[in-house]
Structure formats: structure tokens, C-alpha cells
């Protein structure tokens, strides 16, 4: 929290203008009027809080987004609205007012709006936040499918989403990039630093009792400890808090 994820994504999506620095997306400079306009035609954006108009039906809202996307032909625009709503699994509910949709359905309406016009770059800010486990799984499936033919950039607190979806991961900490690499490489940061024991290890960075009754400990293991395979979450924790256990840079 507070690392700068949403600010970065809003800037990349041309919703905010940076005070300093340079940007380049799809070979375009969004800090110029012409570059910004050209980029908006080629990207889709799902903000953390889309602010969907509750009195619109799902179909009417997506049709309106099509107008904003410069789809001037009415029939072609409505065909596109039907296509994206089908892609996110809302064909049967497209005539419902947004206020009557569940949280997961509203999130899918926001995703449908983001993919109108088949953008090359899709920017998603916390796309699975607030969803129940089943909705999160369905949403992951959608995002994975959308990533087959385009670049998808997303922010998330859910390490399971990173493991399930991402080819590359960047960890931000107070506006600074702490890590860039694959999910497997992030997990490897905790190699040899995670172990199982019958009781909580003193001095462990984190430890908890598992479902089988043993403790999973993260930190500096004692001699002869029973090491276990690290996860992305273990690597992330040691990356940000490893100084507490190593006395140096993780």
C-alpha cells in the first residue's frame, strides 16, 4: 500500500500527467497531445474504482464507451458491444441495470469497457480486489485469455494472481523498483530461508501454524532445519523485510 502502483498505472493510461520524467508506450509519447490521443486509441484501462453509472444497463454503458472510442457506425458499435460482453460472460445479463449486478459482474463490465476496440495494451489496476474465490478464478481465466494476443499490465496484492497469470513481475516499494524478473525468480529469493518445525522458531521473520499442525517459518533457519520449497509470497516478504533477519540487503 502506498508504493505508487495506482499513480503509475494512471500515468501510463494517460489519466494523470506526471510532474517530471519521461514516458514511452507503444513507441508513443503520452506527454504530447498527439501522442496521448494516438495512445488512447490503442489501450484499454480498468481503474481500481471504475465508477460505473448505476442507471445504465451493461449494454448501454458499453455502447457509450464505444462512442468514446470513436466507433461512429452505430451497428458496428453495437456488434462490438455484444462481442466484448460475450467475451466477459455477460451476454445473458447485458440488459440489466448496473446497480442490479453483483460486484463480480460489475468488475466484468469494467473489463468489457477496457477491451472495446481490441486494444493492444491493457492496463488493469487491482482487477480481482473484492472478488470472492470463484469470481477471482473466473477473472483470472478472462485475463489469461486476453493476454494471448496483447500486453496486459496489472497491479495486484494477490500473490496467487501473480503466480497464476504473470510472465514478469515488478515489485514497487515506496516508489522504488525493488525487483524485476519472473515469478519463479521472485520465489527463489527465499530459497533456503523457509523451513518447517514443530513450534514457532524464535527470531523468525514470520511464522504460522499450518493446517497439518506444523509451523512454517521464514527467516534464517537453524542448523539441520527441515527446509521447504519457497513461494512467491515468501520471496516477496524477504525482499521487503529481509533486513530484519539478515542485517543487510535482501
Coordinates of N, CA and C in Angstrom, one line a residue:
X1 N 0.8 -1.2 0.0 CA 0.0 0.0 0.0 C 0.9 1.3 0.0
X2 N 0.5 2.2 -0.8 CA 1.2 3.5 -0.9 C 2.5 3.4 -1.7
X3 N 2.8 2.3 -2.4 CA 4.0 2.2 -3.2 C 4.0 3.0 -4.4
X4 N 2.8 3.4 -4.9 CA 2.8 4.2 -6.1 C 2.2 3.4 -7.3
X5 N 1.6 2.3 -7.1 CA 1.1 1.4 -8.2 C 0.0 2.2 -9.0
X6 N -1.0 2.6 -8.3 CA -2.1 3.3 -9.0 C -1.7 4.6 -9.7
X7 N -0.8 5.3 -9.0 CA -0.3 6.6 -9.7 C 0.4 6.2 -10.9
X8 N 1.3 5.2 -10.9 CA 2.0 4.8 -12.1 C 1.0 4.3 -13.2
X9 N 0.1 3.5 -12.8 CA -0.9 3.0 -13.9 C -1.7 4.1 -14.4
X10 N -2.2 5.0 -13.6 CA -2.9 6.2 -14.1 C -2.1 7.0 -15.0
X11 N -0.8 7.2 -14.8 CA 0.0 7.9 -15.7 C 0.2 7.2 -17.0
X12 N 0.4 5.9 -16.9 CA 0.6 5.1 -18.1 C -0.7 5.1 -19.0
X13 N -1.8 5.2 -18.3 CA -3.1 5.1 -19.0 C -3.6 6.5 -19.5
X14 N -2.7 7.5 -19.3 CA -2.9 8.9 -19.6 C -4.1 9.6 -18.8
X15 N -4.4 9.0 -17.7 CA -5.4 9.6 -16.8 C -4.8 10.6 -15.9
X16 N -3.5 10.6 -15.7 CA -2.8 11.6 -14.9 C -1.5 12.0 -15.7
X17 N -1.1 13.2 -15.4 CA 0.1 13.8 -16.0 C 1.2 13.8 -15.0
X18 N 2.4 13.3 -15.3 CA 3.5 13.3 -14.3 C 4.1 14.7 -14.2
X19 N 4.6 15.0 -13.0 CA 5.3 16.3 -12.8 C 6.7 16.3 -13.5
X20 N 7.4 15.2 -13.5 CA 8.7 15.1 -14.1 C 8.8 13.8 -14.7
X21 N 9.9 13.6 -15.5 CA 10.2 12.3 -16.1 C 9.7 12.2 -17.5
X22 N 10.0 11.0 -18.1 CA 9.6 10.8 -19.5 C 8.8 9.4 -19.5
X23 N 8.0 9.3 -20.6 CA 7.2 8.1 -20.8 C 7.3 7.7 -22.3
X24 N 7.2 6.4 -22.5 CA 7.1 5.9 -23.9 C 6.3 4.6 -23.8
X25 N 5.2 4.6 -24.5 CA 4.3 3.4 -24.6 C 4.0 3.2 -26.1
X26 N 4.2 1.9 -26.5 CA 3.9 1.6 -27.9 C 4.6 2.5 -28.9
X27 N 5.8 3.0 -28.5 CA 6.5 3.9 -29.3 C 6.0 5.3 -29.3
X28 N 5.1 5.7 -28.4 CA 4.4 7.0 -28.4 C 4.7 7.7 -27.1
X29 N 4.7 9.0 -27.2 CA 5.0 9.9 -26.0 C 3.6 10.4 -25.5
X30 N 3.1 9.9 -24.4 CA 1.8 10.4 -23.9 C 1.8 11.7 -23.3
X31 N 3.0 12.3 -23.2 CA 3.1 13.7 -22.7 C 2.8 14.8 -23.7
X32 N 2.7 14.3 -25.0 CA 2.3 15.3 -26.0 C 0.9 15.0 -26.4
X33 N 0.2 16.0 -26.9 CA -1.2 15.9 -27.2 C -1.5 14.8 -28.3
X34 N -0.6 14.9 -29.3 CA -0.8 13.9 -30.4 C -0.5 12.5 -30.0
X35 N 0.6 12.3 -29.2 CA 0.9 11.0 -28.6 C -0.1 10.5 -27.7
X36 N -0.7 11.3 -26.9 CA -1.7 10.9 -25.9 C -3.0 10.4 -26.7
X37 N -3.4 11.2 -27.7 CA -4.6 10.8 -28.4 C -4.4 9.5 -29.2
X38 N -3.2 9.3 -29.8 CA -2.9 8.1 -30.5 C -2.8 6.9 -29.6
X39 N -2.3 7.1 -28.4 CA -2.2 6.0 -27.4 C -3.5 5.6 -26.9
X40 N -4.4 6.6 -26.6 CA -5.7 6.2 -26.1 C -6.5 5.4 -27.1
X41 N -6.2 5.5 -28.4 CA -6.9 4.7 -29.4 C -6.4 3.2 -29.3
X42 N -5.3 3.0 -28.7 CA -4.6 1.7 -28.7 C -4.5 1.0 -27.4
X43 N -5.1 1.6 -26.3 CA -5.0 1.0 -25.0 C -6.4 0.9 -24.4
X44 N -6.5 -0.1 -23.4 CA -7.7 -0.2 -22.6 C -7.3 -0.1 -21.1
X45 N -8.2 0.5 -20.3 CA -7.8 0.7 -18.9 C -9.0 0.4 -18.0
X46 N -8.7 -0.4 -17.0 CA -9.6 -0.7 -15.9 C -9.1 -0.1 -14.6
X47 N -9.7 1.0 -14.2 CA -9.2 1.6 -13.0 C -9.6 0.8 -11.7
X48 N -8.9 1.1 -10.6 CA -9.2 0.4 -9.4 C -10.7 0.6 -9.0
X49 N -11.2 1.8 -9.2 CA -12.6 2.1 -8.9 C -13.2 2.7 -10.2
X50 N -13.8 1.9 -11.0 CA -14.3 2.3 -12.3 C -15.4 3.4 -12.3
X51 N -16.2 3.4 -11.2 CA -17.3 4.4 -11.1 C -18.3 4.2 -12.2
X52 N -18.8 3.0 -12.4 CA -19.8 2.7 -13.4 C -21.1 3.4 -13.2
X53 N -21.8 4.0 -14.2 CA -23.1 4.6 -14.0 C -24.2 3.6 -13.7
X54 N -24.7 3.7 -12.5 CA -25.6 2.6 -12.0 C -26.9 2.5 -12.8
X55 N -27.4 3.6 -13.4 CA -28.7 3.6 -14.0 C -28.6 3.1 -15.5
X56 N -27.4 2.9 -16.0 CA -27.2 2.4 -17.3 C -27.3 0.8 -17.3
X57 N -27.8 0.2 -18.4 CA -27.7 -1.2 -18.5 C -26.2 -1.5 -18.9
X58 N -25.8 -2.7 -18.7 CA -24.5 -3.1 -19.1 C -24.3 -2.8 -20.6
X59 N -25.2 -3.2 -21.4 CA -25.1 -3.0 -22.9 C -25.0 -1.5 -23.2
X60 N -25.9 -0.7 -22.6 CA -25.9 0.8 -22.9 C -24.6 1.4 -22.5
X61 N -24.0 1.0 -21.4 CA -22.7 1.6 -21.0 C -21.6 1.2 -21.9
X62 N -21.5 0.0 -22.3 CA -20.5 -0.4 -23.3 C -20.7 0.2 -24.6
X63 N -21.9 0.4 -25.0 CA -22.2 1.2 -26.3 C -21.7 2.6 -26.2
X64 N -21.9 3.2 -25.0 CA -21.4 4.6 -24.7 C -19.9 4.6 -24.8
X65 N -19.3 3.6 -24.2 CA -17.8 3.6 -24.3 C -17.3 3.4 -25.7
X66 N -18.1 2.7 -26.5 CA -17.8 2.6 -28.0 C -17.8 4.0 -28.7
X67 N -18.7 4.8 -28.3 CA -18.8 6.2 -28.8 C -17.5 6.9 -28.4
X68 N -17.1 6.8 -27.2 CA -15.9 7.5 -26.7 C -14.7 6.9 -27.5
X69 N -14.7 5.7 -27.9 CA -13.6 5.0 -28.6 C -13.7 5.3 -30.1
X70 N -14.6 6.2 -30.5 CA -14.7 6.7 -31.9 C -15.2 5.7 -32.8
X71 N -16.1 4.8 -32.3 CA -16.8 3.8 -33.2 C -18.1 4.5 -33.6
X72 N -18.0 5.2 -34.7 CA -19.1 6.1 -35.1 C -20.3 5.3 -35.8
X73 N -20.0 4.2 -36.4 CA -21.0 3.4 -37.1 C -21.8 2.7 -36.0
X74 N -23.1 3.0 -36.0 CA -24.0 2.5 -34.9 C -24.1 1.0 -34.8
X75 N -24.3 0.3 -36.0 CA -24.4 -1.1 -36.0 C -23.1 -1.8 -35.6
X76 N -22.0 -1.3 -36.2 CA -20.7 -1.9 -35.9 C -20.4 -1.7 -34.4
X77 N -20.8 -0.6 -33.8 CA -20.5 -0.3 -32.4 C -21.3 -1.3 -31.5
X78 N -22.5 -1.5 -31.9 CA -23.4 -2.4 -31.1 C -22.9 -3.9 -31.3
X79 N -22.4 -4.2 -32.4 CA -21.8 -5.5 -32.6 C -20.6 -5.7 -31.7
X80 N -19.8 -4.6 -31.6 CA -18.6 -4.7 -30.8 C -19.1 -4.8 -29.3
X81 N -20.1 -4.1 -28.9 CA -20.6 -4.2 -27.5 C -21.0 -5.6 -27.2
X82 N -21.8 -6.2 -28.1 CA -22.2 -7.6 -27.9 C -21.0 -8.5 -27.8
X83 N -20.0 -8.3 -28.6 CA -18.8 -9.1 -28.6 C -18.0 -9.1 -27.3
X84 N -17.8 -7.9 -26.8 CA -17.0 -7.8 -25.5 C -17.8 -8.3 -24.3
X85 N -19.1 -8.1 -24.3 CA -19.9 -8.6 -23.2 C -20.0 -10.1 -23.3
X86 N -20.0 -10.7 -24.5 CA -19.9 -12.1 -24.6 C -18.5 -12.6 -24.1
X87 N -17.5 -11.9 -24.4 CA -16.1 -12.3 -24.0 C -16.0 -12.4 -22.5
X88 N -16.6 -11.5 -21.8 CA -16.5 -11.5 -20.3 C -17.7 -12.2 -19.7
X89 N -18.5 -12.9 -20.5 CA -19.5 -13.8 -19.9 C -20.7 -13.1 -19.4
X90 N -21.1 -11.9 -20.0 CA -22.3 -11.2 -19.6 C -23.4 -11.1 -20.6
X91 N -23.4 -11.9 -21.6 CA -24.4 -11.9 -22.6 C -25.8 -12.0 -22.0
X92 N -26.0 -12.9 -21.1 CA -27.3 -13.1 -20.5 C -27.8 -11.9 -19.6
X93 N -26.8 -11.1 -19.2 CA -27.1 -10.0 -18.2 C -26.9 -8.7 -18.8
X94 N -26.7 -8.6 -20.1 CA -26.4 -7.3 -20.7 C -27.5 -6.3 -20.6
X95 N -28.8 -6.8 -20.5 CA -29.9 -5.8 -20.4 C -30.2 -5.4 -18.9
X96 N -29.4 -5.9 -18.0 CA -29.7 -5.5 -16.6 C -29.0 -4.2 -16.3
X97 N -29.6 -3.4 -15.4 CA -29.0 -2.2 -15.0 C -27.8 -2.5 -14.1
X98 N -26.8 -1.7 -14.2 CA -25.5 -2.0 -13.5 C -25.7 -2.1 -12.0
X99 N -26.6 -1.3 -11.4 CA -26.9 -1.3 -10.0 C -27.4 -2.6 -9.5
X100 N -28.0 -3.4 -10.4 CA -28.6 -4.7 -10.0 C -27.6 -5.9 -10.2
X101 N -26.4 -5.6 -10.7 CA -25.4 -6.6 -10.9 C -24.6 -6.8 -9.7
X102 N -24.0 -8.0 -9.5 CA -23.1 -8.3 -8.4 C -21.8 -7.6 -8.6
X103 N -21.0 -7.6 -7.5 CA -19.7 -7.0 -7.6 C -18.8 -7.6 -8.7
X104 N -18.9 -8.9 -8.8 CA -18.1 -9.6 -9.8 C -18.5 -9.2 -11.2
X105 N -19.9 -9.1 -11.4 CA -20.4 -8.8 -12.7 C -20.0 -7.3 -13.0
X106 N -20.1 -6.4 -12.1 CA -19.7 -5.1 -12.3 C -18.2 -5.0 -12.7
X107 N -17.4 -5.8 -12.1 CA -16.0 -5.8 -12.5 C -15.8 -6.3 -13.9
X108 N -16.7 -7.2 -14.3 CA -16.6 -7.7 -15.7 C -17.1 -6.7 -16.7
X109 N -18.1 -5.9 -16.3 CA -18.5 -4.8 -17.1 C -17.3 -3.8 -17.3
X110 N -16.6 -3.5 -16.2 CA -15.4 -2.6 -16.4 C -14.4 -3.2 -17.3
X111 N -14.2 -4.5 -17.2 CA -13.2 -5.2 -18.1 C -13.7 -5.1 -19.6
X112 N -15.0 -5.4 -19.7 CA -15.6 -5.3 -21.1 C -15.3 -3.9 -21.7
X113 N -15.5 -2.9 -20.9 CA -15.3 -1.5 -21.3 C -13.8 -1.3 -21.7
X114 N -12.9 -1.9 -21.0 CA -11.5 -1.8 -21.3 C -11.1 -2.4 -22.6
X115 N -11.8 -3.5 -23.0 CA -11.4 -4.2 -24.2 C -12.2 -3.8 -25.5
X116 N -13.0 -2.8 -25.4 CA -13.7 -2.3 -26.5 C -12.7 -1.8 -27.6
X117 N -12.8 -2.2 -28.8 CA -11.9 -1.8 -29.8 C -10.7 -2.7 -29.9
X118 N -10.6 -3.8 -29.1 CA -9.5 -4.7 -29.2 C -8.1 -4.0 -29.0
X119 N -7.9 -3.4 -27.9 CA -6.6 -2.6 -27.7 C -5.4 -3.5 -27.6
X120 N -4.3 -2.9 -28.0 CA -3.0 -3.7 -28.0 C -2.4 -3.8 -26.6
X121 N -2.7 -2.8 -25.7 CA -2.2 -2.7 -24.4 C -3.4 -2.6 -23.4
X122 N -3.4 -3.5 -22.4 CA -4.5 -3.5 -21.5 C -3.9 -3.2 -20.1
X123 N -4.4 -2.2 -19.4 CA -3.9 -1.8 -18.1 C -5.0 -2.0 -17.0
X124 N -4.7 -2.9 -16.1 CA -5.7 -3.3 -15.1 C -5.2 -3.0 -13.7
X125 N -5.9 -2.2 -12.9 CA -5.5 -1.8 -11.6 C -6.3 -2.6 -10.6
X126 N -5.6 -3.5 -9.9 CA -6.3 -4.4 -8.9 C -7.6 -5.0 -9.4
X127 N -7.5 -5.8 -10.5 CA -8.7 -6.3 -11.2 C -9.5 -7.3 -10.4
X128 N -8.8 -8.0 -9.4 CA -9.5 -9.0 -8.6 C -9.9 -8.6 -7.2
X129 N -9.6 -7.3 -6.9 CA -9.9 -6.9 -5.5 C -11.4 -7.0 -5.2
X130 N -11.7 -7.5 -4.0 CA -13.1 -7.6 -3.6 C -13.9 -8.7 -4.1
X131 N -13.2 -9.6 -4.9 CA -14.0 -10.7 -5.5 C -13.8 -11.9 -4.6
X132 N -14.9 -12.8 -4.6 CA -14.8 -14.0 -3.9 C -14.0 -15.0 -4.6
X133 N -13.6 -16.1 -4.0 CA -12.6 -17.1 -4.7 C -13.1 -17.5 -6.1
X134 N -14.4 -17.8 -6.2 CA -14.9 -18.3 -7.5 C -14.8 -17.2 -8.5
X135 N -15.2 -16.0 -8.2 CA -15.1 -14.9 -9.1 C -13.7 -14.6 -9.5
X136 N -12.7 -14.7 -8.5 CA -11.3 -14.4 -8.8 C -10.8 -15.4 -9.8
X137 N -11.2 -16.7 -9.7 CA -10.7 -17.7 -10.6 C -11.3 -17.4 -12.0
X138 N -12.5 -17.0 -12.1 CA -13.1 -16.7 -13.4 C -12.4 -15.5 -14.0
X139 N -12.1 -14.5 -13.2 CA -11.5 -13.3 -13.7 C -10.1 -13.6 -14.2
X140 N -9.4 -14.5 -13.4 CA -8.0 -14.9 -13.9 C -8.1 -15.6 -15.2
X141 N -9.1 -16.4 -15.4 CA -9.3 -17.1 -16.7 C -9.4 -16.1 -17.8
X142 N -10.3 -15.0 -17.6 CA -10.5 -14.0 -18.6 C -9.2 -13.2 -18.9
X143 N -8.5 -12.9 -17.9 CA -7.2 -12.1 -18.1 C -6.2 -12.9 -18.8
X144 N -6.1 -14.2 -18.5 CA -5.2 -15.1 -19.2 C -5.5 -15.2 -20.7
X145 N -6.8 -15.3 -21.0 CA -7.2 -15.3 -22.4 C -6.9 -14.0 -23.1
X146 N -7.2 -12.9 -22.4 CA -6.9 -11.6 -23.0 C -5.4 -11.4 -23.3
X147 N -4.6 -12.0 -22.5 CA -3.1 -11.8 -22.6 C -2.5 -12.6 -23.7
X148 N -3.3 -13.5 -24.4 CA -2.8 -14.3 -25.5 C -2.4 -13.4 -26.7
X149 N -3.2 -12.3 -26.9 CA -2.9 -11.6 -28.1 C -2.5 -10.1 -27.9
X150 N -2.2 -9.8 -26.6 CA -1.9 -8.4 -26.3 C -1.0 -8.4 -25.0
X151 N -0.5 -7.2 -24.7 CA 0.2 -7.0 -23.5 C -0.8 -6.6 -22.4
X152 N -0.7 -7.3 -21.3 CA -1.5 -6.9 -20.1 C -0.6 -6.5 -19.0
X153 N -0.8 -5.3 -18.5 CA -0.1 -4.8 -17.3 C -1.1 -4.7 -16.2
X154 N -0.9 -5.4 -15.0 CA -1.8 -5.3 -13.9 C -1.1 -5.1 -12.6
X155 N -1.7 -4.5 -11.7 CA -1.2 -4.4 -10.3 C -2.1 -5.2 -9.4
X156 N -1.5 -5.8 -8.4 CA -2.3 -6.7 -7.5 C -1.6 -6.9 -6.2
X157 N -2.3 -7.1 -5.1 CA -1.8 -7.5 -3.9 C -1.9 -9.0 -3.7
X158 N -2.5 -9.7 -4.7 CA -2.8 -11.1 -4.6 C -1.6 -11.9 -5.2
X159 N -0.7 -12.5 -4.4 CA 0.4 -13.2 -4.9 C 0.0 -14.4 -5.7
X160 N -1.2 -14.9 -5.4 CA -1.8 -16.1 -6.2 C -2.0 -15.6 -7.7
X161 N -2.5 -14.4 -7.9 CA -2.7 -13.9 -9.2 C -1.4 -13.8 -10.0
X162 N -0.3 -13.3 -9.3 CA 1.0 -13.2 -9.9 C 1.5 -14.6 -10.4
X163 N 1.3 -15.6 -9.5 CA 1.8 -17.0 -9.8 C 1.0 -17.6 -10.9
X164 N -0.3 -17.3 -11.0 CA -1.2 -17.9 -12.0 C -1.1 -17.2 -13.3
X165 N -0.8 -15.9 -13.4 CA -1.0 -15.2 -14.6 C 0.2 -14.6 -15.2
X166 N 1.2 -14.2 -14.4 CA 2.2 -13.3 -14.9 C 3.5 -13.9 -15.4
X167 N 4.0 -13.4 -16.5 CA 5.3 -13.9 -17.1 C 6.4 -13.1 -16.4
X168 N 6.1 -11.8 -16.1 CA 7.1 -10.9 -15.5 C 6.5 -10.2 -14.3
X169 N 7.3 -9.9 -13.3 CA 6.8 -9.2 -12.1 C 7.7 -8.1 -11.7
X170 N 7.2 -7.0 -11.3 CA 7.9 -5.9 -10.8 C 7.4 -5.6 -9.4
X171 N 8.3 -5.5 -8.4 CA 7.9 -5.1 -7.0 C 8.3 -3.7 -6.8
X172 N 7.3 -2.9 -6.4 CA 7.5 -1.5 -6.0 C 7.4 -1.3 -4.5
X173 N 8.3 -0.5 -4.0 CA 8.3 -0.2 -2.6 C 8.6 1.3 -2.4
X174 N 7.6 2.0 -2.0 CA 7.7 3.5 -1.8 C 8.2 4.1 -3.1
X175 N 7.7 3.7 -4.2 CA 8.0 4.3 -5.5 C 9.3 3.8 -6.1
X176 N 10.0 2.9 -5.4 CA 11.3 2.4 -5.9 C 11.1 0.9 -6.4
X177 N 11.7 0.6 -7.5 CA 11.6 -0.8 -8.0 C 12.6 -1.6 -7.2
X178 N 12.1 -2.6 -6.5 CA 13.0 -3.4 -5.7 C 13.3 -4.8 -6.4
X179 N 12.5 -5.1 -7.4 CA 12.7 -6.4 -8.1 C 12.1 -6.4 -9.4
X180 N 12.8 -7.0 -10.4 CA 12.2 -7.2 -11.7 C 12.6 -8.6 -12.1
X181 N 11.7 -9.5 -12.6 CA 12.1 -10.8 -13.0 C 10.8 -11.7 -13.2
X182 N 11.0 -13.0 -13.2 CA 9.9 -13.9 -13.3 C 9.4 -14.2 -12.0
X183 N 8.1 -14.7 -11.9 CA 7.6 -15.2 -10.6 C 8.5 -16.2 -9.9
X184 N 9.1 -17.1 -10.7 CA 9.9 -18.2 -10.2 C 11.2 -17.5 -9.6
X185 N 11.7 -16.5 -10.2 CA 12.9 -15.8 -9.7 C 12.6 -15.1 -8.4
X186 N 11.4 -14.6 -8.3 CA 11.0 -13.9 -7.0 C 10.9 -14.9 -5.9
X187 N 10.3 -16.1 -6.2 CA 10.3 -17.2 -5.2 C 11.7 -17.6 -4.7
X188 N 12.6 -17.6 -5.7 CA 13.9 -18.1 -5.4 C 14.7 -17.2 -4.4
X189 N 14.2 -16.0 -4.2 CA 14.9 -15.1 -3.3 C 14.8 -15.7 -1.8
X190 N 13.8 -16.6 -1.7 CA 13.6 -17.2 -0.3 C 14.2 -18.6 -0.3
X191 N 14.9 -19.0 -1.3 CA 15.5 -20.4 -1.3 C 16.4 -20.6 -0.1
X192 N 16.2 -21.7 0.7 CA 17.0 -21.9 1.8 C 16.6 -21.1 3.0
X193 N 15.5 -20.3 3.0 CA 15.1 -19.4 4.1 C 13.7 -19.8 4.6
X194 N 13.2 -20.9 4.2 CA 11.8 -21.3 4.6 C 11.9 -22.7 5.2
X195 N 11.4 -22.9 6.4 CA 11.5 -24.3 7.0 C 10.3 -24.6 7.8
X196 N 10.2 -25.9 8.0 CA 9.1 -26.4 8.8 C 9.6 -26.9 10.2
X197 N 8.8 -26.7 11.2 CA 9.2 -27.1 12.6 C 7.9 -27.4 13.4
X198 N 8.2 -28.0 14.5 CA 7.1 -28.4 15.4 C 6.6 -27.2 16.3
X199 N 7.3 -26.2 16.4 CA 6.9 -25.0 17.1 C 7.5 -23.8 16.4
X200 N 6.9 -22.6 16.8 CA 7.3 -21.4 16.1 C 8.8 -21.1 16.5
X201 N 9.6 -20.8 15.4 CA 11.0 -20.6 15.6 C 11.3 -19.2 16.2
X202 N 12.0 -19.1 17.2 CA 12.4 -17.7 17.8 C 13.2 -16.9 16.7
X203 N 12.8 -15.7 16.6 CA 13.5 -14.8 15.7 C 13.1 -14.9 14.2
X204 N 12.1 -15.8 13.9 CA 11.7 -15.9 12.5 C 11.0 -14.6 12.1
X205 N 11.2 -14.2 10.8 CA 10.6 -13.0 10.3 C 9.1 -13.2 10.3
X206 N 8.6 -14.4 10.0 CA 7.2 -14.7 10.0 C 7.0 -16.2 10.3
X207 N 6.0 -16.6 10.9 CA 5.8 -18.0 11.2 C 4.3 -18.2 11.5
X208 N 3.7 -19.3 11.0 CA 2.3 -19.6 11.3 C 2.1 -21.1 11.3
X209 N 1.1 -21.5 12.1 CA 0.8 -22.9 12.2 C 0.0 -23.3 11.0
X210 N 0.4 -24.3 10.3 CA -0.3 -24.8 9.1 C -1.4 -25.7 9.4
X211 N -2.2 -26.1 8.4 CA -3.3 -27.0 8.6 C -3.0 -28.4 9.1
X212 N -1.7 -28.8 9.0 CA -1.3 -30.1 9.4 C -0.7 -30.0 10.8
X213 N -0.6 -28.8 11.4 CA -0.2 -28.7 12.8 C 1.3 -28.2 12.9
X214 N 2.1 -28.3 11.9 CA 3.4 -27.8 12.0 C 3.5 -26.3 11.7
X215 N 4.7 -25.7 12.0 CA 4.8 -24.3 11.8 C 5.7 -24.1 10.5
X216 N 5.3 -23.1 9.7 CA 6.1 -22.7 8.5 C 6.8 -21.4 8.9
X217 N 8.1 -21.4 8.9 CA 8.9 -20.3 9.3 C 9.7 -19.7 8.2
X218 N 9.8 -18.4 8.2 CA 10.6 -17.6 7.2 C 11.6 -16.8 7.9
X219 N 12.9 -16.9 7.4 CA 14.0 -16.1 8.0 C 15.3 -16.8 7.9
X220 N 16.1 -16.9 8.9 CA 17.3 -17.6 8.9 C 17.2 -18.9 9.6
X221 N 17.2 -20.0 8.9 CA 16.9 -21.3 9.5 C 18.0 -21.8 10.4
X222 N 17.7 -22.5 11.5 CA 18.8 -23.1 12.3 C 19.4 -24.3 11.6
X223 N 20.6 -24.7 12.1 CA 21.3 -25.8 11.5 C 20.4 -27.1 11.6
X224 N 20.3 -27.8 10.5 CA 19.6 -29.0 10.4 C 18.1 -28.8 10.2
X225 N 17.7 -27.6 9.9 CA 16.2 -27.3 9.8 C 15.7 -28.1 8.6
X226 N 14.4 -28.4 8.6 CA 13.7 -29.1 7.5 C 13.2 -28.0 6.5
X227 N 14.0 -27.8 5.5 CA 13.7 -26.7 4.5 C 12.5 -27.1 3.7
X228 N 11.7 -26.2 3.3 CA 10.6 -26.4 2.3 C 10.7 -25.5 1.1
X229 N 10.0 -25.8 0.1 CA 10.1 -25.1 -1.2 C 9.4 -23.7 -0.9
X230 N 10.1 -22.6 -1.3 CA 9.6 -21.3 -1.1 C 8.5 -20.9 -2.2
X231 N 7.7 -20.0 -1.8 CA 6.6 -19.5 -2.7 C 7.0 -18.0 -3.1
X232 N 6.2 -17.5 -4.0 CA 6.3 -16.1 -4.4 C 6.1 -15.2 -3.1
X233 N 5.2 -15.5 -2.3 CA 4.9 -14.7 -1.1 C 6.1 -14.7 -0.2
X234 N 6.8 -15.9 0.0 CA 8.0 -15.9 0.8 C 9.0 -15.0 0.2
X235 N 9.3 -15.0 -1.1 CA 10.3 -14.2 -1.7 C 9.9 -12.7 -1.5
X236 N 8.7 -12.4 -1.7 CA 8.2 -11.0 -1.6 C 8.4 -10.5 -0.1
X237 N 8.1 -11.3 0.9 CA 8.3 -10.9 2.2 C 9.8 -10.7 2.6
X238 N 10.6 -11.6 2.1 CA 12.0 -11.4 2.4 C 12.6 -10.2 1.6
X239 N 12.1 -10.0 0.4 CA 12.6 -8.8 -0.4 C 12.3 -7.5 0.4
X240 N 11.2 -7.4 1.0 CA 10.8 -6.1 1.6 C 11.3 -6.0 3.1
X241 N 11.3 -7.2 3.8 CA 11.6 -7.2 5.2 C 12.9 -8.0 5.6
X242 N 13.6 -8.4 4.6 CA 14.8 -9.3 4.8 C 15.8 -8.7 5.7
X243 N 16.0 -7.3 5.7 CA 17.0 -6.7 6.6 C 16.8 -7.0 8.0
X244 N 15.6 -7.3 8.4 CA 15.4 -7.6 9.8 C 16.0 -9.0 10.2
X245 N 16.2 -9.9 9.2 CA 16.7 -11.2 9.6 C 18.2 -11.3 9.1
X246 N 18.6 -10.5 8.2 CA 20.0 -10.7 7.6 C 20.9 -9.7 8.1
X247 N 20.4 -8.5 8.5 CA 21.3 -7.4 8.9 C 21.8 -6.7 7.7
X248 N 21.4 -7.0 6.5 CA 21.9 -6.4 5.3 C 20.8 -6.3 4.2
X249 N 21.2 -6.2 3.0 CA 20.2 -6.0 1.9 C 19.7 -7.4 1.5
X250 N 18.4 -7.6 1.4 CA 17.9 -8.9 0.9 C 18.1 -9.1 -0.5

